[in-house]
Coordinates of C-alpha atoms in Angstrom, one line a residue:
Chain A
X1 CA 26.3 -9.2 -25.6
X2 CA 25.0 -7.9 -22.3
X3 CA 28.1 -5.8 -21.8
X4 CA 27.7 -4.2 -25.2
X5 CA 24.1 -3.3 -24.5
X6 CA 25.0 -1.8 -21.2
X7 CA 27.7 0.3 -22.7
X8 CA 25.4 1.5 -25.4
X9 CA 22.6 2.3 -23.0
X10 CA 25.0 4.3 -20.8
X11 CA 26.4 6.2 -23.7
X12 CA 22.9 6.9 -25.0
X13 CA 21.8 8.2 -21.6
X14 CA 25.0 10.4 -21.4
X15 CA 24.4 11.8 -24.8
X16 CA 20.8 12.6 -24.2
X17 CA 21.5 14.2 -20.8
X18 CA 24.4 16.3 -21.9
X19 CA 22.8 17.7 -25.0
X20 CA 21.2 21.2 -24.9
X21 CA 19.1 20.6 -28.1
X22 CA 17.1 17.6 -29.1
X23 CA 19.2 15.0 -31.1
X24 CA 17.7 13.3 -34.1
X25 CA 17.7 9.5 -34.4
X26 CA 20.4 9.8 -37.1
X27 CA 22.6 12.0 -34.9
X28 CA 22.3 9.4 -32.1
X29 CA 23.3 6.6 -34.5
X30 CA 26.5 8.5 -35.2
X31 CA 27.2 9.6 -31.6
X32 CA 26.4 6.4 -29.7
X33 CA 28.7 3.5 -30.4
X34 CA 27.3 -0.1 -30.5
X35 CA 24.3 0.2 -32.8
X36 CA 24.1 -1.9 -35.9
X37 CA 25.2 -0.1 -39.1
X38 CA 22.1 -1.1 -41.1
X39 CA 19.3 1.4 -40.7
X40 CA 16.3 -0.9 -40.0
X41 CA 18.3 -3.0 -37.4
X42 CA 19.5 0.3 -35.8
X43 CA 15.9 1.6 -35.6
X44 CA 14.7 -1.6 -33.9
X45 CA 17.6 -1.5 -31.4
X46 CA 16.9 2.2 -30.8
X47 CA 13.2 1.5 -30.1
X48 CA 14.1 -1.2 -27.6
X49 CA 16.6 1.2 -25.9
X50 CA 14.0 3.9 -25.6
X51 CA 11.6 1.5 -24.1
X52 CA 14.2 0.3 -21.6
X53 CA 14.9 3.9 -20.5
X54 CA 11.2 4.7 -20.2
X55 CA 10.6 1.6 -18.1
X56 CA 13.2 2.9 -15.7
X57 CA 11.2 6.2 -15.6
X58 CA 14.0 8.1 -17.4
X59 CA 12.2 11.3 -18.6
X60 CA 12.9 11.0 -22.3
X61 CA 11.5 14.0 -24.1
X62 CA 10.5 14.0 -27.8
X63 CA 10.7 17.4 -29.5
X64 CA 11.2 18.7 -33.0
X65 CA 14.8 19.3 -33.9
X66 CA 15.1 23.1 -34.3
X67 CA 15.5 24.4 -37.8
X68 CA 14.1 21.3 -39.5
X69 CA 11.3 21.5 -42.0
X70 CA 9.4 19.2 -42.2
X71 CA 10.1 18.8 -38.5
X72 CA 12.4 15.9 -37.6
X73 CA 11.8 14.2 -34.2
X74 CA 14.6 14.8 -31.7
X75 CA 15.3 13.3 -28.3
X76 CA 16.8 14.6 -25.1
X77 CA 16.6 14.0 -21.4
X78 CA 15.9 17.4 -19.6
X79 CA 18.4 17.3 -16.6
X80 CA 16.0 19.1 -14.2
X81 CA 13.5 16.3 -14.8
X82 CA 16.0 13.5 -14.6
X83 CA 18.0 14.5 -11.5
X84 CA 16.9 13.4 -8.1
X85 CA 16.4 16.2 -5.6
X86 CA 18.6 14.8 -2.8
X87 CA 16.5 14.7 0.4
X88 CA 19.8 14.8 2.4
X89 CA 19.0 11.7 4.5
X90 CA 21.2 10.9 7.5
X91 CA 22.5 7.4 7.7
X92 CA 20.0 6.4 10.4
X93 CA 17.1 7.8 8.4
X94 CA 18.2 5.9 5.3
X95 CA 18.5 2.8 7.4
X96 CA 15.0 3.2 8.9
X97 CA 13.5 3.6 5.4
X98 CA 15.4 0.5 4.4
X99 CA 13.9 -1.4 7.2
X100 CA 10.5 -0.1 6.3
X101 CA 10.9 -1.1 2.7
X102 CA 11.9 -4.6 3.7
X103 CA 9.1 -5.0 6.3
X104 CA 6.3 -3.7 4.1
X105 CA 6.9 -4.6 0.5
X106 CA 5.0 -3.2 -2.4
X107 CA 3.0 -5.7 -4.4
X108 CA 5.3 -5.0 -7.4
X109 CA 8.6 -4.8 -5.4
X110 CA 9.6 -1.3 -6.4
X111 CA 10.8 0.2 -3.1
X112 CA 14.3 -1.3 -3.1
X113 CA 15.0 0.5 -6.4
X114 CA 14.0 3.7 -4.7
X115 CA 16.5 3.1 -1.9
X116 CA 19.4 2.5 -4.4
X117 CA 18.7 5.9 -5.9
X118 CA 18.8 7.5 -2.5
X119 CA 22.3 6.1 -1.8
X120 CA 22.0 2.4 -1.4
X121 CA 20.9 0.2 1.4
X122 CA 23.2 0.8 4.3
X123 CA 22.0 -1.4 7.2
X124 CA 24.4 -4.3 7.4
X125 CA 24.1 -5.7 10.9
X126 CA 20.3 -5.6 11.2
X127 CA 18.6 -8.7 12.3
X128 CA 16.9 -10.7 9.6
X129 CA 13.5 -9.0 9.3
X130 CA 10.6 -10.7 7.7
X131 CA 7.9 -9.1 5.7
X132 CA 5.0 -7.9 7.9
X133 CA 2.8 -6.9 5.1
X134 CA 2.3 -5.6 1.6
X135 CA 1.2 -2.3 0.1
X136 CA -1.1 -2.9 -2.8
X137 CA 0.0 -0.9 -5.8
X138 CA -1.3 -0.5 -9.3
X139 CA -0.7 1.8 -12.3
X140 CA -3.8 3.8 -11.1
X141 CA -2.4 4.5 -7.7
X142 CA 1.0 5.5 -9.1
X143 CA -0.7 7.9 -11.5
X144 CA -2.7 9.5 -8.7
X145 CA 0.4 9.8 -6.6
X146 CA 2.3 11.4 -9.6
X147 CA -0.5 13.9 -10.0
X148 CA -0.5 14.9 -6.4
X149 CA 3.3 15.5 -6.4
X150 CA 3.2 17.4 -9.6
X151 CA 0.0 19.3 -8.8
X152 CA -1.7 18.1 -11.9
X153 CA -5.4 17.4 -12.6
X154 CA -6.8 13.9 -12.8
X155 CA -9.4 12.6 -15.2
X156 CA -11.4 9.4 -14.7
X157 CA -14.8 7.8 -14.8
X158 CA -16.5 7.2 -11.4
X159 CA -20.1 5.9 -11.0
X160 CA -20.6 6.4 -14.7
X161 CA -19.5 10.0 -14.9
X162 CA -16.2 11.4 -16.2
X163 CA -14.7 13.5 -13.4
X164 CA -11.9 16.1 -13.4
X165 CA -10.4 16.1 -9.9
X166 CA -7.8 18.3 -8.2
X167 CA -6.1 15.5 -6.2
X168 CA -5.3 16.3 -2.5
X169 CA -4.4 13.2 -0.7
X170 CA -4.1 9.4 -0.9
X171 CA -5.1 7.2 2.0
X172 CA -4.5 3.5 2.4
X173 CA -7.3 2.5 4.8
X174 CA -7.6 -1.1 5.8
X175 CA -5.9 -2.3 2.6
X176 CA -7.8 0.0 0.2
X177 CA -6.6 3.2 -1.5
X178 CA -8.8 6.3 -1.3
X179 CA -8.3 9.5 -3.2
X180 CA -9.6 12.8 -1.7
X181 CA -9.8 15.7 -4.0
X182 CA -11.9 18.6 -5.3
X183 CA -14.3 17.3 -7.9
X184 CA -14.8 20.0 -10.5
X185 CA -18.0 18.3 -11.8
X186 CA -19.6 18.4 -8.4
X187 CA -17.7 21.5 -7.2
X188 CA -16.9 20.0 -3.9
X189 CA -14.5 17.8 -2.0
X190 CA -15.2 14.1 -2.6
X191 CA -13.6 10.7 -1.7
X192 CA -13.0 8.1 -4.4
X193 CA -12.2 4.5 -3.8
X194 CA -9.5 3.8 -6.4
X195 CA -10.6 0.2 -7.1
X196 CA -14.1 1.6 -8.0
X197 CA -12.7 3.9 -10.7
X198 CA -13.9 2.6 -14.1
X199 CA -11.2 2.3 -16.7
X200 CA -7.9 4.2 -16.7
X201 CA -6.9 7.2 -14.7
X202 CA -5.1 9.9 -16.7
X203 CA -3.3 13.0 -15.9
X204 CA -5.0 15.9 -17.5
X205 CA -2.6 17.9 -19.6
X206 CA -4.5 21.2 -19.3
X207 CA -4.6 23.1 -16.1
X208 CA -3.0 22.5 -12.8
X209 CA -4.2 21.9 -9.3
X210 CA -4.0 24.9 -6.9
X211 CA -1.8 24.4 -3.9
X212 CA -4.0 23.3 -1.1
X213 CA -3.4 21.6 2.3
X214 CA -3.9 17.8 1.9
X215 CA -7.2 18.0 3.8
X216 CA -8.8 15.6 6.2
X217 CA -8.4 11.8 5.9
X218 CA -10.6 10.2 3.4
X219 CA -11.8 7.4 5.5
X220 CA -14.5 7.9 8.1
X221 CA -17.0 5.4 9.5
X222 CA -19.8 4.9 7.0
X223 CA -22.4 6.4 9.3
X224 CA -20.4 9.6 9.4
X225 CA -20.8 10.2 5.6
X226 CA -23.5 12.2 4.0
X227 CA -24.9 15.7 4.0
X228 CA -27.4 15.8 6.9
X229 CA -26.7 17.1 10.4
X230 CA -24.9 14.7 12.8
X231 CA -27.1 13.2 15.5
X232 CA -25.4 12.1 18.8
X233 CA -26.3 8.5 19.5
X234 CA -25.7 6.5 22.7
X235 CA -24.8 2.9 22.4
X236 CA -24.5 0.4 25.3
X237 CA -22.1 -2.4 24.8
X238 CA -21.8 -5.5 27.0
X239 CA -18.6 -6.0 29.0
X240 CA -17.4 -8.9 27.0
X241 CA -17.5 -6.9 23.8
X242 CA -16.2 -3.5 25.0
X243 CA -12.6 -4.4 24.0
X244 CA -13.0 -5.0 20.2
X245 CA -15.7 -2.3 19.9
X246 CA -13.4 0.2 21.5
X247 CA -10.6 -0.6 19.1
X248 CA -13.0 -0.4 16.2
X249 CA -14.5 3.0 17.2
X250 CA -11.6 4.6 19.2
X251 CA -11.2 5.1 22.8
X252 CA -12.4 8.8 22.8
X253 CA -16.0 7.9 22.1
X254 CA -16.5 6.0 25.4
X255 CA -18.6 8.3 27.7
X256 CA -19.3 5.9 30.5
X257 CA -17.5 2.9 31.9
X258 CA -19.9 1.0 34.1
X259 CA -19.0 -1.0 37.2
X260 CA -20.0 -4.3 35.6
X261 CA -17.6 -3.7 32.7
X262 CA -20.3 -2.5 30.3
X263 CA -19.6 0.8 28.4
X264 CA -21.6 3.5 26.8
X265 CA -20.3 4.9 23.5
X266 CA -21.4 8.2 21.9
X267 CA -21.3 8.4 18.2
X268 CA -22.2 11.1 15.7
X269 CA -24.5 9.6 13.1
X270 CA -25.3 11.2 9.8
X271 CA -26.4 8.1 7.9
X272 CA -28.9 6.1 9.9
X273 CA -29.0 3.2 7.6
X274 CA -25.2 2.7 7.7
X275 CA -25.4 3.1 11.5
X276 CA -28.0 0.4 11.8
X277 CA -25.8 -1.9 9.8
X278 CA -23.0 -1.4 12.3
X279 CA -25.4 -2.0 15.3
X280 CA -26.4 -5.3 13.7
X281 CA -22.8 -6.5 13.8
X282 CA -23.1 -6.3 17.6
X283 CA -25.8 -9.0 17.5
X284 CA -27.6 -9.0 20.9
X285 CA -24.5 -7.7 22.7
X286 CA -25.3 -4.0 22.4
X287 CA -28.3 -1.7 22.5
X288 CA -29.1 1.8 21.3
X289 CA -30.1 3.9 24.3
X290 CA -30.9 7.2 22.7
X291 CA -32.3 9.1 20.8
X292 CA -35.7 7.4 20.8
X293 CA -36.2 7.6 17.0
X294 CA -33.0 5.7 16.2
X295 CA -33.8 3.2 19.0
X296 CA -37.2 2.7 17.5
X297 CA -35.8 2.3 14.0
X298 CA -33.6 -0.6 15.3
X299 CA -36.6 -2.2 17.0
X300 CA -38.7 -1.9 13.9
X301 CA -36.0 -3.4 11.8
X302 CA -35.5 -6.5 14.0
X303 CA -39.2 -6.9 14.5
X304 CA -39.6 -7.1 10.7
X305 CA -36.7 -9.6 10.4
X306 CA -37.9 -11.7 13.4
X307 CA -41.2 -12.2 11.6
X308 CA -43.3 -11.1 14.6
Chain B
X1 CA 22.9 -10.5 -1.9
X2 CA 21.5 -12.1 -5.0
X3 CA 23.8 -14.6 -6.8
X4 CA 21.9 -14.3 -10.1
X5 CA 23.3 -12.2 -12.9
X6 CA 21.8 -8.8 -13.4
X7 CA 20.3 -7.8 -16.7
X8 CA 21.7 -4.9 -18.7
X9 CA 18.8 -2.7 -17.5
X10 CA 19.4 -3.6 -13.8
X11 CA 23.1 -2.8 -14.2
X12 CA 22.3 0.5 -15.8
X13 CA 19.9 1.4 -13.1
X14 CA 22.5 0.7 -10.4
X15 CA 25.4 2.3 -12.2
X16 CA 23.4 5.5 -12.6
X17 CA 23.2 5.7 -8.8
X18 CA 26.8 4.4 -8.2
X19 CA 28.5 6.9 -10.5
X20 CA 27.2 10.0 -8.7
X21 CA 27.8 8.5 -5.3
X22 CA 31.5 7.7 -6.1
X23 CA 32.1 10.9 -8.1
X24 CA 30.9 13.0 -5.1
X25 CA 33.6 11.5 -2.9
X26 CA 37.2 12.7 -3.4
X27 CA 38.5 9.8 -1.4
X28 CA 36.7 7.3 -3.6
X29 CA 34.7 4.4 -2.4
X30 CA 35.4 0.8 -1.3
X31 CA 34.3 -1.7 -4.0
X32 CA 33.0 -4.3 -1.6
X33 CA 30.9 -1.7 0.2
X34 CA 29.4 -0.5 -3.1
X35 CA 28.6 -4.0 -4.1
X36 CA 26.8 -4.5 -0.8
X37 CA 24.9 -1.2 -0.8
X38 CA 23.8 -1.4 -4.4
X39 CA 23.2 -5.2 -4.5
X40 CA 25.7 -5.7 -7.3
X41 CA 27.8 -8.9 -7.5
X42 CA 31.4 -7.7 -6.7
X43 CA 33.1 -9.3 -9.6
X44 CA 30.5 -7.9 -12.0
X45 CA 30.8 -4.5 -10.5
X46 CA 34.6 -4.5 -10.9
X47 CA 34.4 -5.7 -14.6
X48 CA 31.6 -3.3 -15.4
X49 CA 33.6 -0.3 -14.0
X50 CA 36.8 -1.3 -15.8
X51 CA 35.3 -2.4 -19.1
X52 CA 32.1 -0.5 -19.5
X53 CA 32.0 2.7 -17.5
X54 CA 35.6 3.3 -18.6
X55 CA 34.3 3.6 -22.2
X56 CA 31.4 5.8 -21.4
X57 CA 31.5 9.4 -22.5
X58 CA 30.4 11.9 -25.1
X59 CA 31.0 12.0 -28.9
X60 CA 33.6 12.0 -30.3
X61 CA 35.0 10.0 -27.3
X62 CA 38.4 11.7 -27.3
X63 CA 40.1 11.1 -24.0
X64 CA 38.9 14.4 -22.5
X65 CA 35.3 13.3 -23.3
X66 CA 35.4 10.0 -21.4
X67 CA 34.5 9.4 -17.8
X68 CA 37.6 8.7 -15.8
X69 CA 37.6 5.5 -13.7
X70 CA 40.4 4.5 -11.5
X71 CA 40.5 1.3 -9.5
X72 CA 43.2 0.6 -7.0
X73 CA 43.5 -1.5 -3.9
X74 CA 39.9 -2.3 -3.7
X75 CA 38.8 1.3 -4.1
X76 CA 37.4 3.2 -7.0
X77 CA 37.5 6.8 -8.0
X78 CA 35.3 8.4 -10.8
X79 CA 35.8 11.8 -12.3
X80 CA 34.5 13.8 -15.3
X81 CA 31.0 12.5 -15.2
X82 CA 29.2 15.8 -14.8
X83 CA 26.1 14.8 -16.6
X84 CA 25.7 11.9 -14.1
X85 CA 26.2 14.2 -11.1
X86 CA 22.8 13.2 -9.5
X87 CA 20.9 9.9 -9.4
X88 CA 17.9 9.4 -11.5
X89 CA 14.8 10.7 -9.7
X90 CA 12.4 8.2 -8.2
X91 CA 9.5 7.0 -10.4
X92 CA 6.1 7.6 -9.0
X93 CA 5.8 3.9 -8.3
X94 CA 9.1 3.8 -6.4
X95 CA 8.4 6.9 -4.4
X96 CA 4.9 5.8 -3.4
X97 CA 6.1 2.3 -2.5
X98 CA 8.7 3.7 -0.2
X99 CA 6.4 6.4 1.3
X100 CA 3.6 3.9 1.9
X101 CA 6.0 1.3 3.5
X102 CA 7.3 4.0 5.9
X103 CA 3.8 5.3 6.6
X104 CA 2.6 1.8 7.4
X105 CA 5.3 1.4 10.0
X106 CA 4.5 4.8 11.4
X107 CA 0.9 3.8 11.7
X108 CA 1.8 0.8 13.9
X109 CA 1.0 1.2 17.6
X110 CA 4.0 2.6 19.5
X111 CA 5.8 4.1 16.5
X112 CA 7.6 7.4 17.1
X113 CA 6.8 10.2 14.8
X114 CA 10.1 11.9 15.5
X115 CA 12.3 8.8 15.2
X116 CA 14.7 8.3 12.2
X117 CA 11.8 6.9 10.1
X118 CA 9.5 9.8 10.7
X119 CA 12.3 12.3 10.0
X120 CA 13.4 10.4 6.9
X121 CA 9.9 10.3 5.6
X122 CA 9.4 14.1 6.1
X123 CA 12.7 14.8 4.2
X124 CA 11.6 12.4 1.4
X125 CA 8.2 14.0 1.1
X126 CA 9.7 17.5 0.8
X127 CA 12.1 16.4 -1.9
X128 CA 9.3 14.7 -3.8
X129 CA 7.3 17.9 -3.9
X130 CA 4.7 16.6 -1.4
X131 CA 5.3 19.3 1.1
X132 CA 5.6 19.1 4.9
X133 CA 2.2 17.7 5.6
X134 CA 2.3 14.3 3.9
X135 CA -0.7 13.8 1.6
X136 CA -0.2 10.0 1.8
X137 CA -1.3 8.3 4.9
X138 CA -1.8 4.7 6.0
X139 CA -4.3 3.7 8.6
X140 CA -4.3 0.2 10.0
X141 CA -6.9 -1.6 12.1
X142 CA -6.6 -0.7 15.8
X143 CA -4.5 -3.0 17.8
X144 CA -3.2 -2.4 21.4
X145 CA 0.5 -1.7 21.5
X146 CA 0.9 -4.0 24.6
X147 CA -0.8 -6.8 22.8
X148 CA 1.3 -6.4 19.7
X149 CA 4.5 -6.2 21.8
X150 CA 3.6 -9.4 23.6
X151 CA 2.9 -11.3 20.4
X152 CA 6.2 -10.0 18.8
X153 CA 8.1 -11.1 21.9
X154 CA 6.5 -14.5 21.6
X155 CA 7.5 -14.8 18.0
X156 CA 11.1 -13.5 18.6
X157 CA 11.7 -15.7 21.6
X158 CA 9.6 -18.7 20.6
X159 CA 7.6 -18.4 23.8
X160 CA 3.9 -19.3 24.3
X161 CA 1.4 -16.5 24.6
X162 CA -1.9 -16.7 26.4
X163 CA -4.6 -14.5 24.7
X164 CA -8.0 -13.4 25.6
X165 CA -9.6 -13.6 22.2
X166 CA -13.0 -12.6 20.8
X167 CA -13.8 -14.7 17.7
X168 CA -16.0 -12.3 15.7
X169 CA -17.1 -14.9 13.2
X170 CA -18.1 -17.4 15.9
X171 CA -19.2 -14.6 18.3
X172 CA -17.3 -16.3 21.2
X173 CA -14.8 -15.1 23.6
X174 CA -12.1 -17.5 25.0
X175 CA -8.7 -17.7 26.6
X176 CA -6.3 -19.7 24.6
X177 CA -2.6 -20.5 24.6
X178 CA -0.9 -20.1 21.2
X179 CA 2.6 -20.6 19.8
X180 CA 2.9 -17.4 17.8
X181 CA 4.8 -17.9 14.5
X182 CA 4.2 -14.7 12.5
X183 CA 2.7 -11.2 13.1
X184 CA 1.8 -9.3 10.1
X185 CA -0.7 -7.0 8.2
X186 CA -3.3 -8.3 5.7
X187 CA -5.6 -5.8 4.1
X188 CA -4.8 -3.2 6.7
X189 CA -5.4 -5.4 9.8
X190 CA -2.9 -6.9 12.1
X191 CA -3.0 -10.7 12.4
X192 CA -1.0 -13.3 14.4
X193 CA -0.6 -16.7 13.1
X194 CA 0.0 -19.4 15.7
X195 CA -0.5 -22.9 16.7
X196 CA -3.5 -22.9 19.0
X197 CA -3.3 -25.4 21.9
X198 CA -7.1 -25.4 22.2
X199 CA -7.8 -26.2 18.6
X200 CA -4.7 -28.4 18.2
X201 CA -4.0 -26.7 14.8
X202 CA -2.6 -23.5 13.3
X203 CA -5.0 -20.6 13.5
X204 CA -5.1 -17.0 12.4
X205 CA -6.2 -14.3 15.0
X206 CA -7.0 -10.7 14.4
X207 CA -4.9 -8.7 16.8
X208 CA -7.6 -6.0 17.3
X209 CA -9.9 -8.7 18.7
X210 CA -7.4 -9.7 21.4
X211 CA -8.1 -8.0 24.7
X212 CA -5.1 -9.2 26.5
X213 CA -1.9 -11.1 25.7
X214 CA 0.5 -12.5 28.3
X215 CA 3.9 -14.0 27.3
X216 CA 4.5 -17.3 29.2
X217 CA 7.7 -18.8 30.3
X218 CA 7.1 -22.0 28.2
X219 CA 9.1 -22.1 25.0
X220 CA 8.2 -24.0 21.8
X221 CA 10.0 -25.3 18.8
X222 CA 9.1 -22.9 15.9
X223 CA 8.5 -24.5 12.5
X224 CA 11.3 -24.0 10.0
X225 CA 9.0 -22.3 7.5
X226 CA 5.7 -20.9 9.0
X227 CA 2.9 -20.5 6.5
X228 CA 2.4 -17.2 4.9
X229 CA -0.3 -15.2 6.6
X230 CA -1.8 -13.8 3.4
X231 CA -2.1 -17.3 2.0
X232 CA -3.4 -18.8 5.2
X233 CA -6.1 -16.2 5.4
X234 CA -7.7 -17.3 2.2
X235 CA -7.5 -21.1 2.4
X236 CA -10.5 -22.1 4.4
X237 CA -12.9 -25.0 3.7
X238 CA -16.3 -23.7 4.9
X239 CA -19.9 -24.5 4.2
X240 CA -21.4 -22.3 1.4
X241 CA -24.5 -20.2 1.2
X242 CA -25.9 -18.7 -2.0
X243 CA -27.7 -15.4 -1.6
X244 CA -29.7 -13.3 -4.0
X245 CA -28.8 -9.7 -3.5
X246 CA -30.7 -6.6 -4.6
X247 CA -28.6 -3.9 -6.3
X248 CA -28.1 -1.9 -3.0
X249 CA -26.5 -5.0 -1.4
X250 CA -24.0 -5.5 -4.3
X251 CA -21.2 -4.4 -2.0
X252 CA -21.1 -7.8 -0.5
X253 CA -19.4 -9.1 -3.6
X254 CA -16.7 -6.4 -3.2
X255 CA -16.0 -7.1 0.5
X256 CA -16.2 -10.9 1.0
X257 CA -14.4 -13.7 -0.7
X258 CA -16.8 -15.6 -2.9
X259 CA -16.8 -18.6 -5.2
X260 CA -18.9 -17.0 -7.9
X261 CA -21.2 -14.1 -8.6
X262 CA -23.7 -14.0 -11.4
X263 CA -26.0 -11.3 -12.7
X264 CA -29.7 -12.3 -12.5
X265 CA -31.2 -9.3 -14.2
X266 CA -32.6 -5.9 -12.9
X267 CA -29.2 -5.3 -11.3
X268 CA -29.5 -8.1 -8.8
X269 CA -26.8 -10.7 -8.3
X270 CA -26.5 -14.2 -7.0
X271 CA -23.4 -14.8 -4.9
X272 CA -22.0 -18.0 -3.3
X273 CA -20.0 -17.3 -0.2
X274 CA -18.1 -19.4 2.4
X275 CA -19.6 -19.2 5.8
X276 CA -16.9 -19.3 8.6
X277 CA -19.5 -19.7 11.3
X278 CA -23.2 -19.2 11.8
X279 CA -22.9 -15.8 13.6
X280 CA -21.0 -14.5 10.6
X281 CA -24.0 -15.3 8.4
X282 CA -26.5 -13.9 11.0
X283 CA -24.7 -10.6 11.0
X284 CA -24.6 -10.4 7.2
X285 CA -28.3 -11.1 6.9
X286 CA -29.3 -8.8 9.7
X287 CA -27.4 -6.0 8.0
X288 CA -28.9 -6.7 4.6
X289 CA -32.5 -7.2 5.7
X290 CA -34.9 -7.5 2.8
X291 CA -32.1 -6.8 0.3
X292 CA -30.9 -10.4 0.6
X293 CA -32.5 -13.8 0.5
X294 CA -31.1 -17.2 0.8
X295 CA -31.3 -19.2 -2.4
X296 CA -29.4 -22.2 -1.3
X297 CA -27.5 -23.2 1.8
X298 CA -25.3 -26.1 3.0
X299 CA -27.3 -28.5 5.2
X300 CA -25.1 -27.6 8.2
X301 CA -26.4 -24.0 8.1
X302 CA -29.8 -22.9 9.6
X303 CA -32.3 -21.8 7.0
X304 CA -33.7 -19.0 9.3
X305 CA -30.4 -17.6 10.7
X306 CA -31.6 -14.0 10.3
X307 CA -34.9 -14.5 12.1
X308 CA -33.4 -16.4 15.0
X309 CA -30.8 -13.6 15.6
X310 CA -33.4 -10.9 15.1
X311 CA -35.5 -12.5 17.8
X312 CA -32.6 -12.5 20.3
X313 CA -32.0 -8.8 19.6
X314 CA -35.7 -8.0 19.9
X315 CA -35.9 -9.8 23.2
X316 CA -33.1 -7.6 24.5
X317 CA -34.9 -4.4 23.6
X318 CA -38.2 -5.5 25.0
X319 CA -37.0 -7.0 28.3
X320 CA -37.3 -4.0 30.7

């Protein structure tokens, strides 16, 4: 049974790839061996086969058969949409991608299929490598990725409004996907957290996205977001806490290493409320030195919470 | 190599890549190597080539319209399969999974941009229409390359590692000896799972909170099957607190694991959260301020966590 189905699917794919004009269902019934004779059984089997091909991402195109009136639906696979553009990977590059796919799996396990299409998995003598993590994937992320690579527009609802976005880049930041793109509704570059999109993401059929460089990374510290002018803020951190704070904020923002191990960080703050939230995570192991208005804001906040 | 039988769809997917690979090579291809590369049980591959691909072609299936398959001495040759001259392109999901996996490893400390992985990813991006400057990037929580190296050495050689660790939840820094069992990424942060001598139990440590890691000479007996990090991270029995959150504090429900969350009208919610340690609760309440109030708390938790912590901070600012 399985063999017959495989043979039929291969012949169907061959017929649809080789044809220059769309083939009607009836023509395919004649040209592809292995379908039941009886019309309704054939149609059911044909529907299943179409679904099988679509699930494999075979670009099955439905077009009217030329010269039919009323129009009859015809099928073909446009070769230029079907064929992989061979990236020309060297053996070591393919092996490195293979290792990466084994080390960092996608949550739906699709990356090994990709490797087979690129020539199979070649590394044979590699040490057994266990998974070190997982990339979260979802239909929405895949749609956004497809839109970026095809330079198409995206349409989705975000914070209650329908947006049309020219997608520029996708960032996986600390386990969450962010889209950066030009929001046509707001006429500006915006970041969107994909898990906050309401409902489905769809590729807009009309219009295309102009070619643009991918732009800056989507994720910045929360206090760097907003429209106001950035204010330089100096933050003193106790020696015992300099290590993790430095890894959180980056080494470049340390402006003074004190002899006792304490360090002074300088941060550019746009959103004072978000910055206060970060300062609170230091508990009493850090202190805002300047400017006075931000220092006073922190003092007023803890005075209020301490209940004077 | 999987021993289970492949479905018709899985065979089709593999054959659509195998045919162009073999057809492109005038000297054919070794069957056992193909079976290995494409994860195809060797006997099934042989019979599918002989009994199925052999019958594939175009209407009316006269001999000149059939794919030619020749198998001899463990090698296979394929000709006249022009319409299968290239593999099927990658689906968006497959391409993204591969690019993101590669970018994750490139984001790890110490990775080389110009190594085989970086070069392969750049070629892949160009062929996918993404251009030279990849629009997909992965950023992981900062971890020191030396610390990560020491932990990986400890796992690989089953040697103890001494770490200088800051427990963020408990707000306490300590030196501990661990038997590292796994190093991995959960939600974009590096973790090490290990048996902690001090605690006498398995513990999970965030690598970016480790200031120093030193591999010791002492070896340990690694467990046959160390627990999965992702599972370990979410199975904690901690006291609970129930907070009422104003709408602007609703993000708490997105960021922290919780038992339940209920709307209470006017956009406010009530959320019940596990509290790993008192300082964790202090930080959360200090950040939220008047947007949060405690509705109910386990008897082991202080009722005035926010006020006590706020007084310590206030004292610091006022002590000159």
